[in-house]
């Protein structure tokens, strides 16, 4: 799952040319368009463009996305813009879904998209930071439901998506086998070797994610609360730069295991988020109602996310005591193991992840705290 640049100040954002935007919108809308002002939505390469006295039928504002410039090359692949355009047009034009913003115009030579402005919806992570998660806000339930709806609506429709996005290479977001190889290597290095029974389960896990069967569906590739714009019990998914057809339960991991922004998340079983997600998904993927199939797929996705995060071990081990990213690592491993245990799947692999968390607590004494000491959705920073 992509994360914000560690140092947003190191990211530069040369704004798109105003006259070029006006010409692009004039061509798209078929009437002259003049822009009143441009509002940069920092720290992203995104702005809100306000139309000056828009004619009837035209929006008051639009969202403009373009490629950033960053010293490390983060998110500078023009293919990301092509992917997002294909995914959003597939959803709105091929499937007639209102789960994401519509593409209003594009300039592929400039790697630029103009999207429907979903204001006054608010990023769900901002709602959670402001109000907390107790009781769970309506937007959180809407988020879980939208993830299920996206999987249900796109399962079985890979062919028309691939017609829009034929140049699909290796999945940049879920290189599971490599992540597991590195995680196992690091675990052995700090004293937690992978037992033989867990190795056998790992082979089954990797086969599940490589060949999802009925669970193959479109995900946006970054299913986190910051990429869901909520308004009460309604919301829309955004940021499809890393969209692709993969195991749909990968998109549900964020409900069970902290993503890059959080130390903790809520219990989706106790809050009813899992039930809402499964109901929505089962409308297009009936297998989601099967506890065994759902549990195995979910455990595979959650444990793989934990292994992916564990590949950060060398960087975290070099940090000073008290760095909250270390605590987040321990909580992430615990949460993934708990998700697998609650769904009675992959017990030996979950046990290895649990033992890795315990070993890190001993290695990093400042992380030897109970997760229950923190409420749900505590920001990592």
Short mmCIF file of C-alpha atoms in Angstrom, two decimals:
data_model
loop_
_atom_site.label_atom_id
_atom_site.label_comp_id
_atom_site.label_asym_id
_atom_site.label_seq_id
_atom_site.Cartn_x
_atom_site.Cartn_y
_atom_site.Cartn_z
CA UNK A 1 0.00 0.00 0.00
CA UNK A 2 1.54 3.32 -1.00
CA UNK A 3 2.43 5.75 1.78
CA UNK A 4 2.98 9.51 1.83
CA UNK A 5 6.55 10.66 1.27
CA UNK A 6 8.46 10.66 4.55
CA UNK A 7 9.45 14.26 3.94
CA UNK A 8 6.71 16.09 2.00
CA UNK A 9 8.93 19.16 1.83
CA UNK A 10 11.27 17.16 -0.40
CA UNK A 11 8.44 16.79 -2.92
CA UNK A 12 8.02 19.54 -5.49
CA UNK A 13 4.76 20.38 -7.21
CA UNK A 14 5.07 22.54 -10.31
CA UNK A 15 1.38 23.31 -10.81
CA UNK A 16 -0.22 22.62 -14.18
CA UNK A 17 -0.47 25.59 -16.50
CA UNK A 18 -3.74 27.48 -15.94
CA UNK A 19 -4.29 28.29 -19.62
CA UNK A 20 -3.63 24.69 -20.55
CA UNK A 21 -6.21 23.52 -18.01
CA UNK A 22 -8.75 26.00 -19.34
CA UNK A 23 -8.18 24.76 -22.90
CA UNK A 24 -8.51 21.13 -21.77
CA UNK A 25 -11.78 21.81 -19.93
CA UNK A 26 -13.12 23.92 -22.78
CA UNK A 27 -12.59 20.99 -25.14
CA UNK A 28 -14.07 18.48 -22.66
CA UNK A 29 -17.19 20.52 -21.83
CA UNK A 30 -17.74 22.02 -25.30
CA UNK A 31 -18.09 25.56 -23.95
CA UNK A 32 -15.48 28.19 -22.98
CA UNK A 33 -14.15 27.61 -19.48
CA UNK A 34 -12.32 30.20 -17.40
CA UNK A 35 -10.79 29.21 -14.06
CA UNK A 36 -11.30 31.46 -11.08
CA UNK A 37 -8.59 30.03 -8.79
CA UNK A 38 -6.47 26.96 -8.16
CA UNK A 39 -6.20 25.44 -4.66
CA UNK A 40 -3.26 23.08 -4.10
CA UNK A 41 -4.30 20.19 -1.86
CA UNK A 42 -0.92 19.70 -0.19
CA UNK A 43 1.06 17.53 0.30
CA UNK A 44 -0.23 15.79 -2.83
CA UNK A 45 0.12 16.49 -6.55
CA UNK A 46 -3.57 17.35 -6.54
CA UNK A 47 -5.43 20.63 -6.83
CA UNK A 48 -9.01 21.85 -6.83
CA UNK A 49 -9.76 24.13 -9.76
CA UNK A 50 -12.72 26.50 -9.37
CA UNK A 51 -14.58 27.53 -12.50
CA UNK A 52 -15.40 31.21 -12.88
CA UNK A 53 -19.16 31.60 -13.19
CA UNK A 54 -19.75 28.10 -14.57
CA UNK A 55 -22.60 27.72 -17.03
CA UNK A 56 -25.60 25.59 -16.15
CA UNK A 57 -24.67 21.94 -16.17
CA UNK A 58 -20.99 22.54 -15.46
CA UNK A 59 -19.43 21.76 -12.09
CA UNK A 60 -18.38 24.56 -9.76
CA UNK A 61 -14.99 22.88 -9.33
CA UNK A 62 -12.95 19.91 -10.54
CA UNK A 63 -10.02 17.92 -9.17
CA UNK A 64 -6.75 17.87 -11.12
CA UNK A 65 -4.10 15.18 -10.54
CA UNK A 66 -0.65 15.05 -12.10
CA UNK A 67 2.69 13.34 -11.57
CA UNK A 68 4.82 14.69 -8.75
CA UNK A 69 8.55 15.26 -8.78
CA UNK A 70 10.40 13.58 -5.92
CA UNK A 71 14.13 12.89 -5.39
CA UNK A 72 13.51 9.19 -4.71
CA UNK A 73 11.30 8.75 -7.75
CA UNK A 74 8.23 8.02 -5.62
CA UNK A 75 5.06 7.84 -7.69
CA UNK A 76 6.65 9.27 -10.84
CA UNK A 77 5.60 6.51 -13.27
CA UNK A 78 3.31 7.82 -15.99
CA UNK A 79 1.73 4.38 -16.05
CA UNK A 80 0.02 5.24 -12.77
CA UNK A 81 -2.01 7.94 -14.52
CA UNK A 82 -2.91 5.53 -17.32
CA UNK A 83 -3.97 2.94 -14.74
CA UNK A 84 -6.16 5.37 -12.81
CA UNK A 85 -7.86 6.62 -15.97
CA UNK A 86 -8.57 3.07 -17.11
CA UNK A 87 -9.93 1.97 -13.73
CA UNK A 88 -12.17 4.99 -13.20
CA UNK A 89 -13.60 4.86 -16.72
CA UNK A 90 -14.12 1.13 -16.39
CA UNK A 91 -16.14 1.67 -13.20
CA UNK A 92 -18.25 4.57 -14.41
CA UNK A 93 -18.60 3.93 -18.15
CA UNK A 94 -18.46 0.13 -18.44
CA UNK A 95 -20.13 -0.87 -15.18
CA UNK A 96 -22.16 2.27 -14.43
CA UNK A 97 -20.96 2.43 -10.82
CA UNK A 98 -20.90 5.52 -8.64
CA UNK A 99 -18.28 4.21 -6.20
CA UNK A 100 -15.48 6.49 -7.42
CA UNK A 101 -15.04 9.86 -9.16
CA UNK A 102 -15.68 10.15 -12.88
CA UNK A 103 -12.94 11.17 -15.30
CA UNK A 104 -13.96 14.47 -16.89
CA UNK A 105 -10.89 15.06 -19.06
CA UNK A 106 -7.32 13.92 -19.46
CA UNK A 107 -4.05 14.86 -21.07
CA UNK A 108 -1.90 11.74 -21.24
CA UNK A 109 1.02 13.64 -22.81
CA UNK A 110 1.15 15.72 -19.62
CA UNK A 111 0.22 12.77 -17.36
CA UNK A 112 -2.76 14.74 -16.08
CA UNK A 113 -6.30 13.79 -15.09
CA UNK A 114 -9.32 15.99 -14.40
CA UNK A 115 -11.77 14.26 -12.09
CA UNK A 116 -15.19 14.87 -10.61
CA UNK A 117 -14.90 16.88 -7.38
CA UNK A 118 -16.53 14.89 -4.58
CA UNK A 119 -16.69 17.77 -2.10
CA UNK A 120 -18.17 18.20 0.54
CA UNK A 121 -17.17 14.61 1.35
CA UNK A 122 -14.23 14.42 3.77
CA UNK A 123 -11.34 11.92 3.88
CA UNK A 124 -12.30 9.27 6.41
CA UNK A 125 -8.90 9.39 8.10
CA UNK A 126 -9.55 13.05 8.96
CA UNK A 127 -12.89 12.11 10.49
CA UNK A 128 -11.23 9.38 12.57
CA UNK A 129 -8.41 11.66 13.72
CA UNK A 130 -10.88 14.36 14.68
CA UNK A 131 -13.67 12.33 16.26
CA UNK A 132 -12.08 8.97 17.09
CA UNK A 133 -13.70 5.62 16.38
CA UNK A 134 -15.87 5.09 19.46
CA UNK A 135 -18.63 4.69 18.60
CA UNK A 136 -17.67 3.81 15.01
CA UNK A 137 -18.62 6.69 12.71
CA UNK A 138 -21.09 6.03 9.92
CA UNK A 139 -18.31 6.68 7.42
CA UNK A 140 -16.36 3.67 8.65
CA UNK A 141 -19.29 1.35 7.96
CA UNK A 142 -19.75 3.01 4.57
CA UNK A 143 -16.06 2.39 3.82
CA UNK A 144 -16.31 -1.33 4.61
CA UNK A 145 -19.50 -1.58 2.56
CA UNK A 146 -17.94 0.26 -0.42
CA UNK A 147 -14.96 -2.10 -0.43
CA UNK A 148 -17.35 -5.04 -0.57
CA UNK A 149 -19.45 -3.40 -3.28
CA UNK A 150 -16.38 -2.78 -5.42
CA UNK A 151 -15.40 -6.44 -5.20
CA UNK A 152 -18.94 -7.63 -5.89
CA UNK A 153 -19.43 -5.38 -8.91
CA UNK A 154 -16.10 -6.11 -10.59
CA UNK A 155 -15.72 -9.85 -9.95
CA UNK A 156 -16.03 -11.70 -13.24
CA UNK A 157 -15.46 -8.56 -15.32
CA UNK A 158 -11.69 -8.60 -15.79
CA UNK A 159 -11.98 -8.85 -19.58
CA UNK A 160 -13.46 -5.38 -20.24
CA UNK A 161 -11.01 -3.87 -17.75
CA UNK A 162 -8.04 -5.47 -19.52
CA UNK A 163 -9.38 -4.11 -22.80
CA UNK A 164 -8.92 -0.64 -21.33
CA UNK A 165 -5.64 -1.50 -19.57
CA UNK A 166 -3.91 -4.20 -21.65
CA UNK A 167 -0.31 -3.51 -20.57
CA UNK A 168 -0.51 -5.22 -17.19
CA UNK A 169 2.85 -6.30 -15.81
CA UNK A 170 3.87 -7.67 -12.41
CA UNK A 171 1.68 -6.37 -9.62
CA UNK A 172 3.74 -3.62 -7.91
CA UNK A 173 1.70 -3.72 -4.71
CA UNK A 174 1.55 -7.37 -3.74
CA UNK A 175 4.82 -9.14 -4.53
CA UNK A 176 3.92 -11.67 -1.87
CA UNK A 177 6.57 -14.34 -2.46
CA UNK A 178 9.46 -11.88 -2.30
CA UNK A 179 8.06 -10.17 0.81
CA UNK A 180 7.69 -13.51 2.56
CA UNK A 181 11.20 -14.58 1.60
CA UNK A 182 12.69 -11.44 3.12
CA UNK A 183 10.43 -11.54 6.19
CA UNK A 184 11.41 -15.15 6.91
CA UNK A 185 15.07 -14.24 6.52
CA UNK A 186 14.78 -11.34 8.96
CA UNK A 187 12.77 -13.43 11.41
CA UNK A 188 15.46 -16.09 11.46
CA UNK A 189 18.00 -13.34 12.05
CA UNK A 190 16.34 -12.23 15.27
CA UNK A 191 15.72 -15.76 16.46
CA UNK A 192 12.36 -16.84 15.01
CA UNK A 193 12.83 -19.53 12.36
CA UNK A 194 9.90 -20.60 10.21
CA UNK A 195 8.86 -24.17 11.15
CA UNK A 196 8.10 -26.80 8.55
CA UNK A 197 4.34 -26.80 9.14
CA UNK A 198 4.28 -23.04 8.57
CA UNK A 199 6.25 -23.51 5.33
CA UNK A 200 3.53 -25.83 4.05
CA UNK A 201 0.86 -23.25 4.93
CA UNK A 202 2.89 -20.52 3.23
CA UNK A 203 2.81 -22.47 -0.01
CA UNK A 204 -0.98 -22.66 0.21
CA UNK A 205 -1.21 -18.96 1.04
CA UNK A 206 0.86 -17.93 -1.97
CA UNK A 207 -1.22 -20.18 -4.23
CA UNK A 208 -4.41 -18.55 -2.91
CA UNK A 209 -3.19 -15.02 -3.65
CA UNK A 210 -1.76 -15.99 -7.04
CA UNK A 211 -4.99 -17.67 -8.15
CA UNK A 212 -7.93 -16.10 -6.26
CA UNK A 213 -10.61 -17.96 -8.22
CA UNK A 214 -14.02 -16.39 -7.51
CA UNK A 215 -12.35 -13.73 -5.31
CA UNK A 216 -10.58 -12.13 -8.29
CA UNK A 217 -11.81 -8.54 -8.52
CA UNK A 218 -10.64 -4.96 -8.99
CA UNK A 219 -9.07 -3.18 -6.01
CA UNK A 220 -7.66 0.34 -6.01
CA UNK A 221 -4.36 -0.93 -4.62
CA UNK A 222 -4.40 1.42 -1.62
CA UNK A 223 -7.52 0.69 0.40
CA UNK A 224 -6.92 2.93 3.40
CA UNK A 225 -9.13 5.41 5.21
CA UNK A 226 -7.41 8.41 3.60
CA UNK A 227 -8.63 7.12 0.23
CA UNK A 228 -12.30 7.12 1.14
CA UNK A 229 -14.24 10.38 1.04
CA UNK A 230 -17.16 10.18 3.46
CA UNK A 231 -20.29 12.19 4.12
CA UNK A 232 -22.19 10.51 6.93
CA UNK A 233 -23.17 7.05 5.74
CA UNK A 234 -22.19 7.75 2.13
CA UNK A 235 -18.77 7.79 0.52
CA UNK A 236 -16.57 7.26 -2.53
CA UNK A 237 -13.28 5.45 -3.09
CA UNK A 238 -10.40 7.43 -4.59
CA UNK A 239 -6.76 6.97 -5.67
CA UNK A 240 -6.73 4.20 -8.27
CA UNK A 241 -3.13 4.75 -9.42
CA UNK A 242 -2.25 1.17 -8.41
CA UNK A 243 -5.57 -0.43 -9.37
CA UNK A 244 -5.63 -3.96 -10.66
CA UNK A 245 -7.39 -7.30 -10.59
CA UNK A 246 -6.16 -9.26 -7.56
CA UNK A 247 -7.59 -11.14 -4.58
CA UNK A 248 -10.44 -8.91 -3.44
CA UNK A 249 -9.89 -9.68 0.26
CA UNK A 250 -6.60 -7.78 0.05
CA UNK A 251 -8.76 -4.65 0.08
CA UNK A 252 -10.28 -5.67 3.43
CA UNK A 253 -6.95 -5.97 5.26
CA UNK A 254 -7.18 -2.33 6.36
CA UNK A 255 -10.24 -3.20 8.48
CA UNK A 256 -8.21 -5.71 10.53
CA UNK A 257 -4.57 -4.59 10.46
CA UNK A 258 -3.11 -1.08 10.85
CA UNK A 259 -1.96 0.59 7.67
CA UNK A 260 0.95 3.02 7.49
CA UNK A 261 -0.98 5.84 9.20
CA UNK A 262 -2.24 4.01 12.30
CA UNK A 263 -1.02 2.25 15.41
CA UNK A 264 -4.35 0.50 15.87
CA UNK A 265 -7.63 -0.15 14.10
CA UNK A 266 -10.99 -1.29 15.43
CA UNK A 267 -12.24 -4.87 15.81
CA UNK A 268 -14.27 -5.37 12.61
CA UNK A 269 -16.11 -8.36 14.01
CA UNK A 270 -17.28 -6.59 17.17
CA UNK A 271 -18.19 -3.39 15.32
CA UNK A 272 -20.08 -5.19 12.54
CA UNK A 273 -17.72 -3.93 9.83
CA UNK A 274 -16.89 -7.47 8.74
CA UNK A 275 -20.56 -8.39 8.49
CA UNK A 276 -21.31 -5.30 6.40
CA UNK A 277 -18.34 -5.95 4.14
CA UNK A 278 -19.22 -9.61 3.63
CA UNK A 279 -22.89 -8.87 2.89
CA UNK A 280 -21.90 -6.38 0.22
CA UNK A 281 -19.25 -8.65 -1.31
CA UNK A 282 -21.52 -11.70 -1.32
CA UNK A 283 -23.92 -9.98 -3.73
CA UNK A 284 -21.37 -10.60 -6.47
CA UNK A 285 -19.11 -13.19 -4.83
CA UNK A 286 -21.37 -15.73 -3.06
CA UNK A 287 -18.28 -17.56 -1.78
CA UNK A 288 -17.83 -14.69 0.70
CA UNK A 289 -20.62 -16.30 2.76
CA UNK A 290 -18.53 -19.47 3.19
CA UNK A 291 -16.67 -19.10 6.49
CA UNK A 292 -13.82 -21.38 5.42
CA UNK A 293 -13.20 -19.75 2.04
CA UNK A 294 -13.57 -16.24 3.40
CA UNK A 295 -11.42 -16.94 6.45
CA UNK A 296 -8.60 -18.55 4.48
CA UNK A 297 -8.48 -15.73 1.93
CA UNK A 298 -8.64 -13.04 4.58
CA UNK A 299 -5.93 -14.68 6.71
CA UNK A 300 -3.73 -15.02 3.62
CA UNK A 301 -4.11 -11.33 2.83
CA UNK A 302 -3.61 -10.11 6.42
CA UNK A 303 -0.56 -12.27 7.08
CA UNK A 304 1.00 -11.22 3.77
CA UNK A 305 0.54 -7.57 4.70
CA UNK A 306 2.28 -8.29 8.02
CA UNK A 307 5.16 -10.00 6.19
CA UNK A 308 5.41 -7.03 3.82
CA UNK A 309 5.70 -4.66 6.78
CA UNK A 310 8.26 -6.94 8.41
CA UNK A 311 10.59 -6.31 5.47
CA UNK A 312 11.11 -2.87 7.05
CA UNK A 313 12.84 -4.51 10.02
CA UNK A 314 16.42 -3.35 9.21
CA UNK A 315 15.33 0.29 8.96
CA UNK A 316 13.30 0.15 12.17
CA UNK A 317 15.98 -1.72 14.07
CA UNK A 318 18.38 1.13 13.37
CA UNK A 319 16.04 3.74 14.86
CA UNK A 320 16.19 5.14 18.35
CA UNK A 321 14.11 3.64 21.20
CA UNK A 322 10.68 5.22 21.44
CA UNK A 323 10.21 5.52 17.68
CA UNK A 324 6.50 4.79 17.23
CA UNK A 325 7.08 3.00 13.94
CA UNK A 326 8.55 0.16 16.01
CA UNK A 327 5.41 -0.03 18.13
CA UNK A 328 3.34 0.01 14.97
CA UNK A 329 5.33 -2.93 13.62
CA UNK A 330 4.61 -5.01 16.73
CA UNK A 331 0.91 -4.06 16.72
CA UNK A 332 0.67 -4.86 12.99
CA UNK A 333 2.08 -8.35 13.45
CA UNK A 334 -0.22 -9.00 16.42
CA UNK A 335 -3.28 -7.76 14.52
CA UNK A 336 -2.56 -9.95 11.49
CA UNK A 337 -2.06 -13.02 13.69
CA UNK A 338 -5.29 -12.25 15.53
CA UNK A 339 -7.25 -11.95 12.28
CA UNK A 340 -6.01 -15.38 11.15
CA UNK A 341 -6.71 -16.93 14.56
CA UNK A 342 -10.24 -15.50 14.72
CA UNK A 343 -10.97 -17.01 11.31
CA UNK A 344 -9.34 -20.35 12.20
CA UNK A 345 -6.98 -20.27 9.25
CA UNK A 346 -3.24 -20.82 8.77
CA UNK A 347 -2.55 -21.45 12.47
CA UNK A 348 1.16 -22.28 12.12
CA UNK A 349 1.89 -19.24 9.99
CA UNK A 350 -0.12 -17.03 12.35
CA UNK A 351 1.83 -18.51 15.24
CA UNK A 352 5.11 -17.62 13.54
CA UNK A 353 3.95 -14.03 13.04
CA UNK A 354 2.87 -13.91 16.69
CA UNK A 355 6.28 -15.20 17.84
CA UNK A 356 8.00 -12.62 15.66
CA UNK A 357 6.04 -9.88 17.45
CA UNK A 358 7.06 -11.31 20.82
CA UNK A 359 10.72 -11.45 19.78
CA UNK A 360 10.60 -7.82 18.68
CA UNK A 361 9.10 -6.83 22.02
CA UNK A 362 12.11 -8.37 23.71
CA UNK A 363 14.49 -6.73 21.25
CA UNK A 364 12.76 -3.36 21.54
CA UNK A 365 11.68 -3.13 25.21
CA UNK A 366 9.84 0.17 24.64
CA UNK A 367 7.31 -1.75 22.47
CA UNK A 368 6.40 -4.21 25.22
CA UNK A 369 2.98 -2.68 25.84
CA UNK A 370 -0.56 -3.99 25.42
CA UNK A 371 -2.47 -2.98 22.33
CA UNK A 372 -5.57 -2.58 24.50
CA UNK A 373 -3.88 0.39 26.14
CA UNK A 374 -4.62 2.31 22.93
CA UNK A 375 -8.09 3.01 21.52
CA UNK A 376 -8.88 2.21 17.91
CA UNK A 377 -7.40 4.42 15.21
CA UNK A 378 -4.57 6.02 17.11
CA UNK A 379 -2.35 7.80 14.53
CA UNK A 380 1.18 6.50 14.25
CA UNK A 381 2.41 10.08 14.56
#
